[in-house]
Short mmCIF file of C-alpha atoms and ligand atoms in Angstrom, two decimals:
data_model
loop_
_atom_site.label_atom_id
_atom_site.label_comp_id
_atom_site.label_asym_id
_atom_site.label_seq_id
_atom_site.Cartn_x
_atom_site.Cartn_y
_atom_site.Cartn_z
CA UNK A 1 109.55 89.96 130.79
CA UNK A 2 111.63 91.95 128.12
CA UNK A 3 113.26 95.00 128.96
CA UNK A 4 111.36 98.04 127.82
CA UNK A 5 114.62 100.32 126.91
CA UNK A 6 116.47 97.47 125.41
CA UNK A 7 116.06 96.46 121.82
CA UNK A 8 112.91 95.05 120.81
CA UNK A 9 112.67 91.20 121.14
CA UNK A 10 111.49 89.71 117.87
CA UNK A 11 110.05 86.59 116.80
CA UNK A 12 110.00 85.31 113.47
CA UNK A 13 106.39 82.87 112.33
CA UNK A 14 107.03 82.01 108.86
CA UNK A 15 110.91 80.52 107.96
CA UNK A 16 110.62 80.16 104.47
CA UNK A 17 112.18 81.73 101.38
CA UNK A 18 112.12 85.51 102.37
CA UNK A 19 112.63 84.92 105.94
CA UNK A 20 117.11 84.48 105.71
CA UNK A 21 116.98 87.99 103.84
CA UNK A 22 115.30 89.54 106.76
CA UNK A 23 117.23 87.75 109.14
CA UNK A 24 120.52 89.34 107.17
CA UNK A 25 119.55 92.32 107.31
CA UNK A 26 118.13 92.72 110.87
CA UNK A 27 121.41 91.49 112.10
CA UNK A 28 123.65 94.47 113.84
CA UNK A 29 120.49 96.40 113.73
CA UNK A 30 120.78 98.08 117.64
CA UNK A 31 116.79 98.71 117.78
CA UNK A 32 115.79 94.70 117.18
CA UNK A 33 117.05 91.50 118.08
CA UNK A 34 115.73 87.93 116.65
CA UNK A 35 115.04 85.87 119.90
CA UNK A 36 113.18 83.16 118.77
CA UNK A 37 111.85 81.35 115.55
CA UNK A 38 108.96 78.98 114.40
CA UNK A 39 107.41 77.51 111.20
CA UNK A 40 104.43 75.57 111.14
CA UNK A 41 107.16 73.06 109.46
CA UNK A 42 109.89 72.69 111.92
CA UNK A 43 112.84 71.59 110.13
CA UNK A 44 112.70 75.70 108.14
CA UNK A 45 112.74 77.10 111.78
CA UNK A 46 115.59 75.07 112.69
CA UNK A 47 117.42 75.68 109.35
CA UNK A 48 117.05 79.76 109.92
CA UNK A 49 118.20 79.38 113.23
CA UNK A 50 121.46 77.71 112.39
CA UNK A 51 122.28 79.73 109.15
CA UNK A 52 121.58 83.32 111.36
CA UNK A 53 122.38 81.77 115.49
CA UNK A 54 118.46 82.61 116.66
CA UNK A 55 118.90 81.59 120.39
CA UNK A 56 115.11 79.33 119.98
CA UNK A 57 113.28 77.38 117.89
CA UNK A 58 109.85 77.12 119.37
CA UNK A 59 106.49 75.92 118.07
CA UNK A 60 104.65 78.90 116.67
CA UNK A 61 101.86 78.38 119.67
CA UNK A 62 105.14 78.50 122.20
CA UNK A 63 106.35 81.36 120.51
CA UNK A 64 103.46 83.43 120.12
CA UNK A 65 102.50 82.97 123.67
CA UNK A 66 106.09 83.51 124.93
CA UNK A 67 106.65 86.58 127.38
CA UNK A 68 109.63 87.43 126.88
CA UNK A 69 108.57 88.29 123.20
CA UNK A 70 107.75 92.02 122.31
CA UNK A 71 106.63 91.64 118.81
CA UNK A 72 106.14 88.99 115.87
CA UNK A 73 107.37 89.72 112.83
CA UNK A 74 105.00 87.44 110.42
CA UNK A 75 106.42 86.20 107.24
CA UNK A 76 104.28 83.55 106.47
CA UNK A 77 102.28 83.56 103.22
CA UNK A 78 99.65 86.06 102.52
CA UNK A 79 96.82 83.98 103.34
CA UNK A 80 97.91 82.75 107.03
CA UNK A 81 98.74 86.69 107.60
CA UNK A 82 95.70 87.71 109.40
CA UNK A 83 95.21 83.87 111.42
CA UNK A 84 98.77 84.50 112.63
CA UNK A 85 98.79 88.54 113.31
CA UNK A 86 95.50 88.01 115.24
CA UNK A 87 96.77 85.20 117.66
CA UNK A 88 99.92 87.26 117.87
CA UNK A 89 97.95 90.25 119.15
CA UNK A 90 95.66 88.02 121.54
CA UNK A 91 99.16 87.28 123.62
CA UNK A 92 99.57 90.80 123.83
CA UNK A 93 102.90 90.75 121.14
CA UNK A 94 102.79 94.12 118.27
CA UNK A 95 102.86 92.25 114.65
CA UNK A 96 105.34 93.38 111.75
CA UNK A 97 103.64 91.46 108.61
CA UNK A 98 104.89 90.98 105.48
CA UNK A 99 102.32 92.39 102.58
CA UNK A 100 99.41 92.46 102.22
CA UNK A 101 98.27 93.23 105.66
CA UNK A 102 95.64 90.36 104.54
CA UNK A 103 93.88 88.82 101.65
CA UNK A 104 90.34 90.23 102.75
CA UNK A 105 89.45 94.19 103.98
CA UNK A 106 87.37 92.13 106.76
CA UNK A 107 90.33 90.05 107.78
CA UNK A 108 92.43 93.86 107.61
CA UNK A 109 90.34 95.50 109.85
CA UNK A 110 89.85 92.79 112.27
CA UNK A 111 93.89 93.37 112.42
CA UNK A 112 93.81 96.64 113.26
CA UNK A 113 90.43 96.41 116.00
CA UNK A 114 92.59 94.29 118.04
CA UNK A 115 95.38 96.12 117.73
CA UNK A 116 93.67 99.22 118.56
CA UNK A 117 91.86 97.28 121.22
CA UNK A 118 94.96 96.28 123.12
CA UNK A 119 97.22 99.29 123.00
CA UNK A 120 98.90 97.19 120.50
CA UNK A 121 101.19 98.32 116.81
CA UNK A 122 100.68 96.63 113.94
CA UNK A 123 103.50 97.72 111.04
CA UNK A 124 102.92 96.30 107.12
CA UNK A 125 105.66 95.50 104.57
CA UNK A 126 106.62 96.86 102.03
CA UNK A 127 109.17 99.79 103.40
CA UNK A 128 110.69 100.37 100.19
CA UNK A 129 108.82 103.80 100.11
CA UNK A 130 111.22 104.65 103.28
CA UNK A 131 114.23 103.69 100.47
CA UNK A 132 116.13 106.36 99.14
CA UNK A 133 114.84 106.03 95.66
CA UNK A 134 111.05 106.64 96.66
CA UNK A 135 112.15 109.32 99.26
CA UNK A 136 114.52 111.52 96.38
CA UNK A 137 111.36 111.69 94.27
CA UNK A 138 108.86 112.52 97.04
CA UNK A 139 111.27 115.57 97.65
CA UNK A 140 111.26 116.59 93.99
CA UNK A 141 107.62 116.55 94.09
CA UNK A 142 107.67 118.25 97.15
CA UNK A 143 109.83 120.64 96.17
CA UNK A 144 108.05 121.56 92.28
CA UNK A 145 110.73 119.97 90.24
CA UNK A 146 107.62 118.68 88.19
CA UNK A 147 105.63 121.38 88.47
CA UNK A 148 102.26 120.09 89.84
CA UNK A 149 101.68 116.40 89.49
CA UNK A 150 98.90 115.35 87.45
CA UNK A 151 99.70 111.26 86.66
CA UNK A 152 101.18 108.38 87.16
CA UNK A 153 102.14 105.37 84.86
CA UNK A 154 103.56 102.49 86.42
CA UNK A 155 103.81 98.76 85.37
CA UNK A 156 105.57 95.67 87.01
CA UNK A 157 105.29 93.19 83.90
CA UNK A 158 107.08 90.07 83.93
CA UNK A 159 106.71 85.93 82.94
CA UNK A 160 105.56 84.55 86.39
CA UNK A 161 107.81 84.37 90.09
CA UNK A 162 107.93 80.23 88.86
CA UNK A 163 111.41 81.19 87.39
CA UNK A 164 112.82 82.24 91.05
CA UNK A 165 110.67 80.76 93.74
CA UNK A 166 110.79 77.03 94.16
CA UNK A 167 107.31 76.84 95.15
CA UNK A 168 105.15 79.44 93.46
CA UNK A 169 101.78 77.87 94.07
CA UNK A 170 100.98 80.41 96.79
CA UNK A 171 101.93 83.21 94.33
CA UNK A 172 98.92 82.12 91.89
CA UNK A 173 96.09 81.01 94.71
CA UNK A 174 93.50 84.20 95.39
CA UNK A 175 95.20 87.12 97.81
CA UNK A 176 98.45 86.90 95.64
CA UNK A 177 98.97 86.99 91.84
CA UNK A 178 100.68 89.63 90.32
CA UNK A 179 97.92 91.93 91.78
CA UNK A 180 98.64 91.07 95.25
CA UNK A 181 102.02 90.04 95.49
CA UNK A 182 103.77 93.31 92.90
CA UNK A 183 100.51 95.57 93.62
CA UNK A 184 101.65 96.78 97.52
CA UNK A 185 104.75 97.93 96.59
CA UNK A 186 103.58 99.94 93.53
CA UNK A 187 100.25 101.58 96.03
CA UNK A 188 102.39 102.01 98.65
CA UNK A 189 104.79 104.36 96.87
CA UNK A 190 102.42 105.72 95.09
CA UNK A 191 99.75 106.61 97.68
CA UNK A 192 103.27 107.86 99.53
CA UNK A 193 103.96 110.31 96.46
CA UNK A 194 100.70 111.28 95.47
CA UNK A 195 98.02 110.93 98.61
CA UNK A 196 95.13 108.48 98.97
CA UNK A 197 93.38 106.69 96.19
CA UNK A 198 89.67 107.71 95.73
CA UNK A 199 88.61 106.01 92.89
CA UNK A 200 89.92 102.75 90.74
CA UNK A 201 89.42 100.90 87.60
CA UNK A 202 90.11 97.59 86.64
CA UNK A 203 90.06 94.70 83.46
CA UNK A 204 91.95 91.58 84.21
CA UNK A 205 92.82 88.27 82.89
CA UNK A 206 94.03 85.14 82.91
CA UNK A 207 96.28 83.92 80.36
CA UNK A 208 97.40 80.29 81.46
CA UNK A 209 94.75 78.04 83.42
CA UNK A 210 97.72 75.70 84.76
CA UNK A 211 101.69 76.99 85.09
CA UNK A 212 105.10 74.69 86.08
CA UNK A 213 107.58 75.13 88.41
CA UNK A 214 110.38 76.22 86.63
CA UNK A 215 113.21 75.39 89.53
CA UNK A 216 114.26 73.85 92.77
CA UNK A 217 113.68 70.00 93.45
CA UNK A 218 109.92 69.93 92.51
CA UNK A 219 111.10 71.69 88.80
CA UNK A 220 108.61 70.47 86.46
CA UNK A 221 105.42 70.23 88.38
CA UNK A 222 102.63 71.74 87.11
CA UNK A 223 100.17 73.38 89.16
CA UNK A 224 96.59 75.43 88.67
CA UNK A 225 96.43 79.03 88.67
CA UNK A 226 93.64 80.29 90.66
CA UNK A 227 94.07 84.27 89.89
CA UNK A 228 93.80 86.53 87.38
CA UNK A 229 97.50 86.84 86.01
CA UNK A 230 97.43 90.23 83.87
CA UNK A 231 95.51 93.60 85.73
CA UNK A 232 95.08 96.71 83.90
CA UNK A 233 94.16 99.75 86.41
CA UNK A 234 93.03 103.20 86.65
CA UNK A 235 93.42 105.63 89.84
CA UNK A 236 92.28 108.40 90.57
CA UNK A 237 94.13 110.26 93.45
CA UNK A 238 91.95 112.74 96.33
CA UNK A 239 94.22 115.70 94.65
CA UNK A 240 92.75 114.95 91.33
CA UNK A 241 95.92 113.55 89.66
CA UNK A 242 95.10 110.15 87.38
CA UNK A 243 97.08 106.90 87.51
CA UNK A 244 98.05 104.21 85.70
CA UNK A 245 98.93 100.44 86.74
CA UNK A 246 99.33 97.05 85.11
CA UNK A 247 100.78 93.88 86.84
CA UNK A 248 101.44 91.43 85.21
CA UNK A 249 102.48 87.66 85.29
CA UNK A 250 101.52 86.82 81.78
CA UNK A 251 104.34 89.27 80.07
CA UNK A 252 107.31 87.33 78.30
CA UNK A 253 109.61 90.79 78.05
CA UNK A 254 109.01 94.52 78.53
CA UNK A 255 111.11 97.72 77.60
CA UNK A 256 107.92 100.45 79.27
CA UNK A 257 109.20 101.98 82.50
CA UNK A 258 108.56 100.61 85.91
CA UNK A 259 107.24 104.28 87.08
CA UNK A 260 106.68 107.99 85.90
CA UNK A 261 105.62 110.31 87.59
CA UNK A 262 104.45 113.20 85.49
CA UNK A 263 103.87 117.59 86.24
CA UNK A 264 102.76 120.53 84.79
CA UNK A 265 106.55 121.19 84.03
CA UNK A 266 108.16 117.89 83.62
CA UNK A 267 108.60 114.06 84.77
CA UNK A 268 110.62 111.98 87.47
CA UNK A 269 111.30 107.91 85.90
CA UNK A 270 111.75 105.96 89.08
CA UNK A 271 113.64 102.84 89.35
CA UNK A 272 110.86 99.81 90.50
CA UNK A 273 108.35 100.30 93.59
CA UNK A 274 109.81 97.02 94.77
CA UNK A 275 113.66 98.38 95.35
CA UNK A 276 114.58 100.58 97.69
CA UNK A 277 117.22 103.08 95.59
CA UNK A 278 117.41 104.41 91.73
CA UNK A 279 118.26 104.98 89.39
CA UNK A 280 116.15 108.24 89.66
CA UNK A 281 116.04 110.24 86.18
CA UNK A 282 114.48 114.02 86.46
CA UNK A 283 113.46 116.22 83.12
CA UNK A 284 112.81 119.72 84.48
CA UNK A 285 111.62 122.89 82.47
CA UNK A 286 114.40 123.18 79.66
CA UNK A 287 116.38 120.48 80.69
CA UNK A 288 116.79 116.93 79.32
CA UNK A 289 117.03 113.45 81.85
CA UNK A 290 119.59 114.17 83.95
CA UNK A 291 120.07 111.06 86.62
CA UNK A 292 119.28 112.85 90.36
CA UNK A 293 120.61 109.55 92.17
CA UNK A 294 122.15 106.80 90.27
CA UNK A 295 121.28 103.46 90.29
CA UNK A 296 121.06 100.85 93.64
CA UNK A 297 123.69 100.76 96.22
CA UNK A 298 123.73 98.99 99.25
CA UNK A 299 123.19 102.11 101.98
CA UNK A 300 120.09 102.91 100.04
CA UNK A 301 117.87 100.78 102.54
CA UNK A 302 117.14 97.79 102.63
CA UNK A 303 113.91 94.82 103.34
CA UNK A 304 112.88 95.18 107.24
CA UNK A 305 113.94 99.11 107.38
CA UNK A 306 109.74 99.26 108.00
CA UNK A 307 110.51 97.15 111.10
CA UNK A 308 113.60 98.74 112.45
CA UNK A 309 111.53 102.21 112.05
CA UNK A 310 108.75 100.37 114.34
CA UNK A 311 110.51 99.39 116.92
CA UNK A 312 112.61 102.63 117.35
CA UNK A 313 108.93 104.38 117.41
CA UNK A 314 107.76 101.81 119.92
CA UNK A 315 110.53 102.88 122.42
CA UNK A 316 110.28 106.33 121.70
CA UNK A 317 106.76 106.66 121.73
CA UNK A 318 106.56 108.24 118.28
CA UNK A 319 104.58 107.25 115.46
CA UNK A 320 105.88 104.59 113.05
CA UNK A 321 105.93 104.68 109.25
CA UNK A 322 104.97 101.46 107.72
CA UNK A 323 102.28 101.63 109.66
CA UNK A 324 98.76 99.03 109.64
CA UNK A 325 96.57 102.02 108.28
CA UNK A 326 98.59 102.21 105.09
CA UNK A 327 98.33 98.56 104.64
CA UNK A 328 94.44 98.94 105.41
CA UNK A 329 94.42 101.53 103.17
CA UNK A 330 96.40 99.46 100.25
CA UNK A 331 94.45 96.47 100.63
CA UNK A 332 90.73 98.43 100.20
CA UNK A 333 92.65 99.30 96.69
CA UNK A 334 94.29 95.84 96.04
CA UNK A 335 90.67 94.00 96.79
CA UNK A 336 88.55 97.00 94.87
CA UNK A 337 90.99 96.39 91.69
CA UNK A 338 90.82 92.76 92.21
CA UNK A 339 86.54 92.80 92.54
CA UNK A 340 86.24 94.81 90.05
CA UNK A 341 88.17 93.24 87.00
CA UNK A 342 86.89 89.75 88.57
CA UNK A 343 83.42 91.25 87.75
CA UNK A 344 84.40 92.05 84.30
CA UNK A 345 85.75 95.44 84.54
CA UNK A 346 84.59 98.78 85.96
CA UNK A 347 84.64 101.49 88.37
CA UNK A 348 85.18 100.80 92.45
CA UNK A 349 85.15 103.48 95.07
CA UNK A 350 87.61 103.84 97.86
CA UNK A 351 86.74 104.84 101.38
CA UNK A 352 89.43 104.75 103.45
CA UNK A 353 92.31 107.49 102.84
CA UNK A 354 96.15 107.36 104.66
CA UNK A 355 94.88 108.61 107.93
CA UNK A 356 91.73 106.98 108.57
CA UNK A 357 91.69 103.54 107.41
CA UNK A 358 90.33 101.05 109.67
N1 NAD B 401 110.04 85.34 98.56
C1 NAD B 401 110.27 86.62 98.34
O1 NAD B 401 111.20 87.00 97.62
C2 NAD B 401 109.41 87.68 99.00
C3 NAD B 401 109.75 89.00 98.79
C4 NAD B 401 109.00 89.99 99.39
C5 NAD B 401 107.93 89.63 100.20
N2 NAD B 401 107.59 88.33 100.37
C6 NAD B 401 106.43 88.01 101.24
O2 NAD B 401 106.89 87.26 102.36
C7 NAD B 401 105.90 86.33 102.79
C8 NAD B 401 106.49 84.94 102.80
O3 NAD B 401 106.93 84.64 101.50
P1 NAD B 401 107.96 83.46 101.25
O4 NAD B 401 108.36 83.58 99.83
O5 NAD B 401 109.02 83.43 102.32
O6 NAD B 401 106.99 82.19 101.44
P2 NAD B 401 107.40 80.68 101.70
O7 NAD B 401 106.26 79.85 101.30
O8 NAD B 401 108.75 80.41 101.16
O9 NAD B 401 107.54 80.65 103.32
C9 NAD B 401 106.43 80.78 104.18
C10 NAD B 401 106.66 79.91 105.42
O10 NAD B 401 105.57 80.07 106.32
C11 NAD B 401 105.24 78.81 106.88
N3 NAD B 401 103.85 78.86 107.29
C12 NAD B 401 102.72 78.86 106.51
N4 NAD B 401 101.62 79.01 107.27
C13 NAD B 401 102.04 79.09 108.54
C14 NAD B 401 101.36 79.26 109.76
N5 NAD B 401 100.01 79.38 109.83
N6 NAD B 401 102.10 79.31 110.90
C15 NAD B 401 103.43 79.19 110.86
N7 NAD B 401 104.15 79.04 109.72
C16 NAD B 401 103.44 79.00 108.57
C17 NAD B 401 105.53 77.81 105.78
O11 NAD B 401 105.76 76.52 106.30
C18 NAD B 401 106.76 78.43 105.11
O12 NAD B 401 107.96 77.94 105.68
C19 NAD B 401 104.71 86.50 101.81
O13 NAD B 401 103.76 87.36 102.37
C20 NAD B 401 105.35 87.16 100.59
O14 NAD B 401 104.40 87.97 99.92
C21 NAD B 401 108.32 87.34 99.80
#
C-alpha cells in the first residue's frame, strides 16, 4: 500500500517520444515520484527507465493493477487514452492523461462516470494555462487592462509535426490532426481566459491525401492522412465575446499572431497556447505595445505542472486545476469543430460549460 502523506506514487503507460520530457521535469518534484513504467512495447519502458532510474519496468497489466501505485499518468497516443484511463480507474489508480481526454465525447464521459463512480481524479493535459504566460494575461483581463473583452483570434499554422516526430502517423489518423493534437492547448487557454464555449463554427480541409516522414530511421516513408489537415473556426463564448481559430498542418510559413485577445480599450498578443511563458505584449488606452513579461524562461512552468498541481490537491483534499471536466468540456468543442467541418461546414452547439461537463 502507498503511503497517503508521502508523495504520490506514479506510473507511467505510454514510453514514447513525450514521455523523457515528463520524466525530466517530474524529477525533484517533492509532491510525485515515478515508481514504475510500462509500454505496450517493452524495450521504450526499459529505455525510460535507464535514461531517468524508474525503480520498475512492468507490463502495463502488472502496472496498472499494482497496489502500491496511486495514480497513472497516461501518455500513450490519443486513441489508446480512454482504453488505458478506464482500466487504470477499474484498479482503483486516479489517471493524469495526456490531451485529449479522448478521441470520442462517449469515450470522455465514460472517463469521468468511473471516475466519479469510484471516488477517483482524473486530471487532462495541457497545463500550459497554469504557465505564467496564460496566467499574466488572465490577470490583465481580470483586472480591465483591455477594457471588456469582446474576441479572440488565434491560429497555430504550421507544415505538418513529420519534420520533428519520427513517427507522425498517429498525428494524421482521426482524434489527432492539427485539430486535435494543437486544438487543446489553444481551448484550454482560451475557455481559461474567456469562459465556456457555447456555440462553434467550422470549414475544414485536407490538402495532401498521403504525407512522408521527414526524419528519424523510417525518413522517407510515406504514409496516408486520414484527417482533415487545415480547420477554420468560429466561437462564440457564454459572455458573448466571438472567437477565432485556425489549425493548421497544411501552412508552409506564417507571420499572423499565435493569439490576441482583444477589449473595449485595447489588446493583449500572447506568446503560443502551447508554451507555458511570453512574450506577453499589452496596448492599453493611449499607450503603444509595451512587453508585460518578456519572452520564455525556464521558471515560467513547465509540461506535467497539471500533474504536480493534482497530486498536491489529492493530499490536501483541495480541488485540482487541470482537471477531467475541462478536458470534457474541450473535447465536446474539439469533436463539434471536427463534425461539423467533416459535414461540410456549419454551426454546432455546445452543452457542457467549465463546471458541469460530464
Ligand atoms: N511528442 C510530443 O512532443 C508531445 C507533446 C505534447 C503532448 N503529446 C501527447 O503525448 C501523448 C503521447 O505522444 P508521443 O509523441 O509520446 O507518442 P509516441 O507514439 O511517441 O509514444 C506513445 C507510446 O505509447 C505506447 N502505447 C500505445 N498504445 C499503448 C497501450 N494501449 N498501452 C501501453 N502503451 C501503449 C507506444 O508503444 C509508444 O511507445 C499523445 O497524447 C500526444 O498528443 C506529445
Amino acid at each position: 500500500m502507498t503511503d497517503a502523506r508521502g508523495p504520490v506514487r506514479v506510473g507511467v503507460v505510454g514510453c514514447g517520444n513525450v514521455s523523457s520530457r515528463y520524466l525530466a521535469n517530474l524529477a525533484g518534484q517533492p509532491a510525485v515520484t515515478v515508481a514504475a513504467c510500462a509500454d505496450a512495447d517493452p524495450t521504450r519502458a526499459r529505455a525510460l527507465a535507464a535514461a531517468h532510474r524508474v525503480p520498475a519496468v512492468l507490463p502495463v497489466d502488472d502496472l496498472l493493477a499494482d497496489p502500491g501505485l496511486d495514480l497513472v499518468l497516461n501518455l500513450t497516443p490519443p486513441r489508446a487514452h480512454a482504453e488505458v484511463s478506464l482500466r487504470a480507474l477499474a484498479h482503483g489508480k486516479h489517471v493524469y492523461t495526456e490531451k485529449p481526454l479522448a478521441t470520442t465525447m462517449a469515450d470522455g464521459r465514460r472517463v469521468l462516470d468511473a471516475a466519479r463512480a469510484r471516488s477517483l481524479r482524473v486530471g487532462t493535459a495541457p497545463d500550459t494555462f497554469l504557465g505564467v504566460g496564460a496566467r499574466t494575461c488572465a490577470e490583465l483581463v481580470a483586472r480591465g487592462a483591455i477594457g471588456t473583452p469582446t474576441s479572440v483570434a488565434a491560429a497555430m499554422m504550421n507544415p505538418g509535426p513529420e519534420r520533428f516526430h519520427p513517427e507522425p502517423e498517429f498525428l494524421y489518423q482521426e482524434g489527432a490532426g492539427p485539430l486535435f493534437d494543437i486544438g487543446p492547448y489553444y481551448l484550454t487557454v482560451l475557455t481559461a481566459l474567456m469562459g465556456p464555449v457555447v456555440r462553434v463554427g467550422a470549414l475544414g480541409g485536407t490538402a495532401r491525401a498521403q504525407r512522408e516522414v521527414l526524419t528519424g530511421p523510417r525518413a522517407g516513408s510515406t504514409f496516408r492522412v486520414e484527417t482533415l489537415t487545415h480547420i477554420n473556426t468560429v466561437l462564440e463564448f457564454a459572455g458573448g465575446a466571438l472567437g477565432t481559430l485556425v489549425t493548421s498542418f497544411d501552412v508552409a510559413a506564417t507571420r499572423t499572431p499565435h493569439l490576441e485577445i482583444h477589449g473595449t480599450e485595447g489588446t493583449i498578443v500572447a506568446a503560443q497556447a502551447n508554451s507555458w511563458g511570453g512574450p506577453v505584449l499589452l496596448k492599453g488606452p493611449g499607450t503603444d505595445f509595451v512587453e508585460v513579461l518578456p519572452g520564455p524562461r525556464g521558471s515560467d512552468g513547465f509540461m506535467g505542472m497539471g500533474l504536480v498541481d493534482m497530486a498536491e490537491a489529492i493530499r490536501t483534499g483541495r480541488p485540482a486545476q487541470a482537471t477531467g471536466n475541462r478536458g470534457l468540456h474541450v473535447l465536446e468543442v474539439l469533436t463539434a469543430i471536427a463534425d461539423t467541418a467533416r459535414a461540410g461546414g456549419g454551426f454546432a452547439t455546445i452543452g457542457s460549460t467549465l463546471e458541469t461537463a460530464g
